[in-house]
Amino acid sequence: MAEDTNPASGPLADLRVIEMGQLLAGPFCGQLLGDFGAEVIKLESPGQGDPMREWGREKPYGKSLWWPVVARNKKSVTCNLRTAEGQALARDLIARADIVVENFRPGTLERWGLGYDTLRARDPGLILTRVTGYGQNGPYSPRAGFGSIGEAMGGIRYTTGDPDHPPARTGISLGDSLAAVFATIGTLAAVHHRERTGRGQIVDSAIYEAVLAMMESLLPEWGVTGYQRERTGPVLPNVSPSNVYPTAGGEMILIAANQDTVFTRLAKAMGRPELVSAEHFATHSARGEHMAELDAIITDWTAARPADELLELLHAEGVPAGRIYTARDMFADPHFAAREAIVRLAHPELGEVPMQNVFPKLSETPGRVRHLGPELGEHNAEVYGRLLGLGPDQLAALAADGIV
């Protein structure tokens, strides 16, 4: 897919975002807004930039393979926010923007003269989206807050993994990403409110609360009944059958047939229709109570058959089932291809770079990946010239002083 040079594509193309901060939680929010057309201008420290430029396990040609994703559709402008001159440049850029996204510790912007009261005085409609570990207030707000700590505080770490092992984690930065998604939702809600009232506001997204929002009935279970959810490995408590099962070729598949009607279809596929009326399996609650017994019966059935045969039969009977995908599986899968779930763009050094496409899909105004993550300061001349009227000599002087 070639780079899209049309600057006004996507449903958010009328919005300008100034992104400050680094790593993942704030920048992922900026990525999501940029995916749907917003002009996202990322402010980075001169000479160094966002540490995400260096993150990731694989680094062909010394280049991060994470940066092209999280910085896609953005413009990179260098600005030393720790200097009075850099702060003045930031204020001038923000005065020409709709949204500011930042993920510094609470109080940092205020120390730099970039607090919301100061910014709002120039533009009452400005939206300030703040992503932190613990939120903008409360006794923990001054603490350093990484995504892993928010995952622990929000409850997902305690409930993840096998019961006979310490709490586990997923292999992605789940807490940061969830906080960014909720920050994006809040930002779009604030934009809608501004359209009706003309007033901006602060969007306060805390990592631990973003995780907490996903914890289903964990709180009322404890508050009403005193039940504490524990680690249960690959299954959900009292939800059965819904597990990973072996096949004859050594491959593992997932089967999720806990609903009454779906379990009936699974029993038919297994050639065991009598299971539906068995006392231990006749209801959702009964199947949950006798999970181990039911899983053993299903395991005996799946282990004697190859995965392809099982999946063809289960899909034909309307039973949710599937493989556990790796990246290799995704590239080979026809459904990924048909849905264009993976998009490919050209990079001058890396060649063709594949990555996940924009989601969700909109029928009338879809988002798109217009370009990969930019080089540090790539858009200094364009942004500072177009928005602030700074010429080459002025930019050269600012660069010499370490301001840009």
Coordinates of C-alpha atoms in Angstrom, one line a residue:
M1 CA 0.0 0.0 0.0
A2 CA 1.5 3.4 -1.0
E3 CA 1.6 6.3 1.4
D4 CA -1.5 8.4 1.4
T5 CA -0.6 12.0 0.8
N6 CA -4.1 13.3 1.2
P7 CA -3.9 15.3 4.5
A8 CA -7.7 15.6 4.8
S9 CA -8.9 12.1 5.0
G10 CA -10.9 10.5 7.8
P11 CA -13.7 11.6 10.1
L12 CA -11.4 13.5 12.4
A13 CA -9.6 15.4 9.7
D14 CA -10.8 18.7 11.1
L15 CA -9.0 18.2 14.4
R16 CA -5.5 19.1 15.3
V17 CA -3.8 17.3 18.2
I18 CA -0.6 18.2 20.0
E19 CA 0.8 15.1 21.5
M20 CA 3.3 15.4 24.4
G21 CA 4.7 12.6 26.5
Q22 CA 6.3 9.4 25.5
L23 CA 6.3 5.6 25.6
L24 CA 2.9 4.1 25.1
A25 CA -0.2 5.3 27.0
G26 CA -0.4 8.8 25.7
P27 CA 1.1 8.1 22.3
F28 CA -1.3 5.2 21.6
C29 CA -4.2 7.6 22.2
G30 CA -2.5 9.9 19.6
Q31 CA -2.2 7.0 17.3
L32 CA -5.9 6.2 17.5
L33 CA -6.9 9.8 16.8
G34 CA -4.5 10.0 13.9
D35 CA -5.8 6.7 12.5
F36 CA -9.1 8.4 11.8
G37 CA -7.6 11.5 10.2
A38 CA -6.7 13.9 13.0
E39 CA -3.5 16.0 12.4
V40 CA -1.3 14.7 15.3
I41 CA 1.8 16.8 15.9
K42 CA 4.1 15.0 18.3
L43 CA 6.5 17.1 20.3
E44 CA 9.8 15.3 21.0
S45 CA 13.0 16.3 22.8
P46 CA 15.7 17.4 20.4
G47 CA 18.4 14.9 19.7
Q48 CA 16.7 12.1 21.6
G49 CA 13.0 11.8 20.9
D50 CA 10.6 9.4 22.3
P51 CA 12.2 6.3 23.8
M52 CA 9.7 4.2 21.8
R53 CA 12.1 4.9 18.8
E54 CA 14.4 2.4 20.5
W55 CA 11.9 -0.1 21.9
G56 CA 11.2 -3.6 20.6
R57 CA 13.0 -6.9 20.5
E58 CA 13.8 -7.0 16.8
K59 CA 15.8 -4.0 15.3
P60 CA 16.7 -4.5 11.7
Y61 CA 19.1 -1.7 10.6
G62 CA 18.9 -0.5 14.2
K63 CA 15.3 0.6 13.7
S64 CA 12.5 -0.2 16.1
L65 CA 9.6 -2.1 14.6
W66 CA 7.3 -0.7 17.3
W67 CA 7.8 2.9 16.3
P68 CA 6.4 2.7 12.8
V69 CA 3.1 1.5 14.4
V70 CA 2.7 3.8 17.5
A71 CA 3.8 6.9 15.6
R72 CA 2.0 6.2 12.4
N73 CA 0.0 9.1 10.9
K74 CA 1.9 11.6 13.1
K75 CA 4.2 14.6 12.5
S76 CA 7.4 14.9 14.5
V77 CA 8.4 18.3 15.8
T78 CA 11.3 18.8 18.2
C79 CA 10.7 21.1 21.2
N80 CA 12.6 21.3 24.4
L81 CA 9.8 21.6 26.9
R82 CA 12.3 22.1 29.8
T83 CA 13.2 25.6 28.5
A84 CA 11.2 28.8 28.6
E85 CA 11.6 29.2 24.9
G86 CA 10.4 25.7 24.2
Q87 CA 7.4 26.2 26.5
A88 CA 6.5 29.3 24.6
L89 CA 6.7 27.5 21.3
A90 CA 4.4 24.8 22.8
R91 CA 1.9 27.3 24.0
D92 CA 1.8 28.9 20.5
L93 CA 1.2 25.5 18.9
I94 CA -1.4 24.5 21.4
A95 CA -3.3 27.8 20.8
R96 CA -3.8 26.6 17.2
A97 CA -4.9 23.1 18.2
D98 CA -8.1 21.4 19.4
I99 CA -6.7 18.7 21.7
V100 CA -3.6 18.2 23.8
V101 CA -2.6 14.6 24.8
E102 CA 0.0 14.2 27.5
N103 CA 1.1 11.4 29.9
F104 CA 3.5 13.2 32.3
R105 CA 3.2 12.9 36.0
P106 CA 0.5 15.3 37.4
G107 CA 2.0 18.7 38.0
T108 CA 4.6 18.5 35.2
L109 CA 2.7 20.7 32.7
E110 CA 1.9 23.1 35.5
R111 CA 5.6 23.5 36.3
W112 CA 6.2 24.3 32.7
G113 CA 3.6 27.0 32.5
L114 CA 1.4 24.7 30.4
G115 CA -1.4 23.9 33.0
Y116 CA -4.9 23.8 31.8
D117 CA -5.9 27.1 33.3
T118 CA -3.1 28.8 31.4
L119 CA -3.9 27.1 28.1
R120 CA -7.7 27.5 28.5
A121 CA -7.2 31.3 28.9
R122 CA -6.1 31.4 25.3
D123 CA -8.6 28.9 24.0
P124 CA -11.7 28.0 26.1
G125 CA -12.5 25.2 23.8
L126 CA -9.2 23.3 24.3
I127 CA -9.5 19.7 25.3
L128 CA -6.6 18.4 27.5
T129 CA -6.4 14.6 27.6
R130 CA -4.2 13.4 30.5
V131 CA -3.1 9.8 30.8
T132 CA -1.3 8.7 34.0
G133 CA -0.9 5.8 36.3
Y134 CA -3.2 6.9 39.1
G135 CA -5.2 9.9 37.8
Q136 CA -4.9 13.7 38.4
N137 CA -5.9 13.6 42.1
G138 CA -5.9 11.3 45.1
P139 CA -3.0 10.3 47.4
Y140 CA -1.2 8.2 44.8
S141 CA -1.4 10.7 41.9
P142 CA 2.2 11.9 42.4
R143 CA 3.7 8.4 42.1
A144 CA 5.4 7.1 39.0
G145 CA 2.9 4.8 37.3
F146 CA 3.8 2.3 34.7
G147 CA 1.3 0.1 33.0
S148 CA 2.4 -3.0 34.9
I149 CA 1.6 -1.4 38.2
G150 CA -1.8 -0.2 37.0
E151 CA -2.5 -3.8 35.9
A152 CA -1.7 -5.0 39.4
M153 CA -3.8 -2.3 41.1
G154 CA -6.7 -2.7 38.7
G155 CA -7.1 -6.4 39.5
I156 CA -6.1 -8.2 36.3
R157 CA -2.7 -9.4 37.4
Y158 CA -4.1 -11.2 40.5
T159 CA -6.6 -13.1 38.3
T160 CA -4.2 -13.9 35.4
G161 CA -2.3 -17.2 35.3
D162 CA -2.4 -20.6 36.9
P163 CA -3.5 -20.9 40.6
D164 CA -0.3 -22.7 41.6
H165 CA 2.0 -20.0 40.2
P166 CA 2.5 -16.2 41.0
P167 CA 0.3 -13.8 39.1
A168 CA 1.2 -13.7 35.4
R169 CA 0.9 -11.0 32.7
T170 CA 0.0 -10.9 29.1
G171 CA 2.8 -10.4 26.6
I172 CA 1.6 -6.9 25.7
S173 CA 1.4 -3.6 27.5
L174 CA -2.3 -4.1 28.3
G175 CA -2.7 -1.4 31.0
D176 CA -1.2 1.3 28.9
S177 CA -3.2 0.3 25.9
L178 CA -6.5 0.2 27.8
A179 CA -5.8 3.6 29.4
A180 CA -5.2 5.0 25.9
V181 CA -8.4 3.5 24.5
F182 CA -10.5 5.0 27.3
A183 CA -8.6 8.3 26.9
T184 CA -9.6 8.3 23.2
I185 CA -13.3 7.6 24.1
G186 CA -13.2 10.4 26.6
T187 CA -11.6 12.8 24.1
L188 CA -14.2 12.1 21.4
A189 CA -17.0 12.6 24.1
A190 CA -15.3 15.9 25.0
V191 CA -15.2 17.0 21.3
H192 CA -19.0 16.2 21.0
H193 CA -19.7 18.3 24.2
R194 CA -17.6 21.2 22.8
E195 CA -19.6 21.1 19.6
R196 CA -22.7 21.8 21.6
T197 CA -21.3 24.2 24.2
G198 CA -18.1 25.6 22.8
R199 CA -16.3 24.6 26.1
G200 CA -13.4 22.3 26.4
Q201 CA -12.5 20.2 29.4
I202 CA -9.9 17.8 30.9
V203 CA -10.1 14.1 30.1
D204 CA -8.5 12.2 33.0
S205 CA -7.6 8.6 32.2
A206 CA -5.8 6.5 34.8
I207 CA -4.2 3.2 34.0
Y208 CA -5.5 1.4 37.0
E209 CA -9.1 2.6 36.5
A210 CA -8.9 1.6 32.8
V211 CA -8.0 -1.9 33.9
L212 CA -10.6 -1.9 36.7
A213 CA -13.3 -1.0 34.1
M214 CA -12.6 -4.4 32.4
M215 CA -13.0 -6.5 35.6
E216 CA -16.6 -7.5 35.0
S217 CA -18.4 -8.5 38.3
L218 CA -15.2 -8.7 40.4
L219 CA -16.3 -5.9 42.8
P220 CA -19.9 -6.8 43.4
E221 CA -18.9 -10.5 43.9
W222 CA -16.7 -9.5 46.8
G223 CA -18.9 -6.6 48.1
V224 CA -22.1 -8.6 48.1
T225 CA -21.1 -12.2 48.6
G226 CA -17.5 -12.1 49.8
Y227 CA -16.3 -14.2 46.8
Q228 CA -12.8 -13.5 45.7
R229 CA -11.9 -14.3 42.1
E230 CA -8.7 -16.4 41.9
R231 CA -6.4 -17.4 39.1
T232 CA -8.0 -20.2 37.1
G233 CA -5.5 -20.7 34.2
P234 CA -7.1 -21.0 30.8
V235 CA -10.7 -21.2 32.0
L236 CA -13.3 -18.8 33.5
P237 CA -14.8 -19.8 36.9
N238 CA -18.1 -21.7 36.5
V239 CA -18.1 -21.3 32.7
S240 CA -17.9 -24.6 30.9
P241 CA -17.0 -25.9 28.5
S242 CA -14.7 -23.1 27.5
N243 CA -11.1 -24.2 27.4
V244 CA -8.1 -25.2 25.4
Y245 CA -8.2 -28.8 24.1
P246 CA -5.5 -31.1 22.5
T247 CA -5.8 -32.6 19.1
A248 CA -4.3 -35.7 17.5
G249 CA -1.6 -33.8 15.8
G250 CA -0.4 -32.0 18.9
E251 CA -2.1 -28.7 18.0
M252 CA -4.3 -27.0 20.6
I253 CA -7.7 -25.6 19.8
L254 CA -10.2 -23.5 21.7
I255 CA -13.8 -24.6 22.1
A256 CA -16.4 -22.2 23.8
A257 CA -19.8 -24.0 24.2
N258 CA -21.0 -22.9 27.6
Q259 CA -24.4 -21.6 26.5
D260 CA -27.2 -24.2 26.7
T261 CA -28.0 -24.2 23.0
V262 CA -24.4 -24.2 21.9
F263 CA -23.6 -27.1 24.3
T264 CA -26.4 -29.0 22.7
R265 CA -24.7 -28.5 19.3
L266 CA -21.3 -29.6 20.7
A267 CA -22.8 -32.8 22.2
K268 CA -24.3 -33.6 18.8
A269 CA -21.0 -33.0 17.1
M270 CA -19.3 -35.3 19.6
G271 CA -21.9 -38.0 19.0
R272 CA -22.9 -37.7 22.7
P273 CA -26.4 -36.2 22.7
E274 CA -27.1 -37.8 26.1
L275 CA -24.7 -35.3 27.7
V276 CA -27.3 -32.6 27.3
S277 CA -29.8 -34.3 29.7
A278 CA -27.2 -35.7 32.1
E279 CA -27.7 -34.2 35.6
H280 CA -24.2 -32.9 35.8
F281 CA -24.3 -31.1 32.5
A282 CA -28.0 -30.1 32.0
T283 CA -27.6 -26.5 33.0
H284 CA -25.0 -23.7 32.8
S285 CA -24.5 -23.8 36.5
A286 CA -24.2 -27.6 36.6
R287 CA -21.6 -27.6 33.8
G288 CA -19.6 -25.0 35.7
E289 CA -19.7 -27.0 38.9
H290 CA -18.5 -30.1 37.1
M291 CA -16.0 -28.4 34.8
A292 CA -13.2 -30.8 35.3
E293 CA -15.3 -33.9 34.5
L294 CA -16.8 -32.3 31.4
D295 CA -13.3 -31.1 30.1
A296 CA -12.0 -34.6 30.5
I297 CA -14.8 -36.0 28.3
I298 CA -14.2 -33.4 25.6
T299 CA -10.4 -33.9 25.8
D300 CA -10.8 -37.6 25.1
W301 CA -12.8 -36.7 22.0
T302 CA -10.6 -34.0 20.7
A303 CA -7.3 -35.8 21.3
A304 CA -8.3 -38.6 19.0
R305 CA -8.9 -36.3 16.0
P306 CA -6.8 -33.9 13.9
A307 CA -7.4 -30.2 14.3
D308 CA -8.6 -29.6 10.8
E309 CA -11.2 -32.3 11.1
L310 CA -12.4 -31.1 14.5
L311 CA -12.7 -27.5 13.4
E312 CA -14.6 -28.3 10.2
L313 CA -17.1 -30.4 12.2
L314 CA -17.5 -27.8 15.0
H315 CA -18.0 -24.9 12.5
A316 CA -20.5 -26.9 10.6
E317 CA -22.5 -27.5 13.8
G318 CA -22.3 -23.8 14.8
V319 CA -19.9 -24.3 17.8
P320 CA -17.5 -21.5 18.4
A321 CA -14.0 -23.0 18.0
G322 CA -10.6 -22.0 16.6
R323 CA -6.9 -22.2 16.6
I324 CA -4.6 -20.2 18.9
Y325 CA -3.0 -17.8 16.4
T326 CA 0.6 -16.7 16.1
A327 CA 1.7 -13.9 13.8
R328 CA 2.6 -16.5 11.2
D329 CA -1.0 -17.8 11.3
M330 CA -2.4 -14.3 10.9
F331 CA -0.4 -13.6 7.7
A332 CA -1.6 -16.9 6.2
D333 CA -5.3 -16.6 7.2
P334 CA -7.8 -15.9 4.4
H335 CA -10.2 -14.0 6.8
F336 CA -7.4 -11.6 7.8
A337 CA -6.8 -11.0 4.1
A338 CA -10.5 -10.6 3.2
R339 CA -11.0 -8.1 6.0
E340 CA -7.7 -6.3 5.3
A341 CA -6.8 -6.6 8.9
I342 CA -3.1 -6.3 8.0
V343 CA -1.9 -3.3 6.0
R344 CA 1.5 -2.9 4.4
L345 CA 3.4 0.3 3.9
A346 CA 6.8 1.1 2.4
H347 CA 9.7 2.2 4.6
P348 CA 12.9 3.6 3.1
E349 CA 15.2 1.3 5.0
L350 CA 13.0 -1.6 6.3
G351 CA 11.2 -2.2 3.0
E352 CA 7.6 -3.3 3.2
V353 CA 6.4 -3.0 6.8
P354 CA 3.2 -4.9 7.7
M355 CA 1.1 -3.9 10.7
Q356 CA -2.4 -4.1 12.1
N357 CA -4.9 -1.9 10.2
V358 CA -7.1 0.8 11.6
F359 CA -10.0 -0.5 13.7
P360 CA -12.9 -0.2 14.1
K361 CA -14.1 -0.1 10.5
L362 CA -16.5 2.7 9.5
S363 CA -18.6 2.2 6.4
E364 CA -18.7 5.9 5.2
T365 CA -15.6 7.5 6.7
P366 CA -13.0 4.8 7.4
G367 CA -9.7 5.6 8.9
R368 CA -6.4 4.6 7.3
V369 CA -2.7 4.4 7.8
R370 CA -1.4 7.3 5.8
H371 CA 2.3 7.0 6.7
L372 CA 4.6 5.2 9.1
G373 CA 6.2 6.8 12.2
P374 CA 8.3 9.8 11.2
E375 CA 12.0 10.7 11.7
L376 CA 12.8 12.9 14.6
G377 CA 12.0 16.5 13.8
E378 CA 11.0 15.5 10.3
H379 CA 8.2 18.1 10.2
N380 CA 9.9 21.0 12.0
A381 CA 10.0 23.3 9.0
E382 CA 6.5 22.4 7.8
V383 CA 4.7 22.8 11.2
Y384 CA 6.6 25.7 12.6
G385 CA 6.5 27.5 9.3
R386 CA 2.8 26.8 8.5
L387 CA 1.4 27.4 12.0
L388 CA 3.8 29.9 13.6
G389 CA 5.4 31.5 10.6
L390 CA 8.9 30.7 11.5
G391 CA 11.5 30.8 8.7
P392 CA 14.6 28.8 8.1
D393 CA 16.9 31.3 9.8
Q394 CA 14.7 31.4 12.9
L395 CA 14.5 27.6 13.1
A396 CA 18.3 27.3 12.6
A397 CA 18.9 29.7 15.5
L398 CA 16.4 27.7 17.7
A399 CA 18.2 24.5 16.8
A400 CA 21.6 26.0 17.6
D401 CA 20.3 26.9 21.1
G402 CA 18.9 23.4 21.6
I403 CA 15.3 24.6 21.6
V404 CA 14.2 22.5 18.6

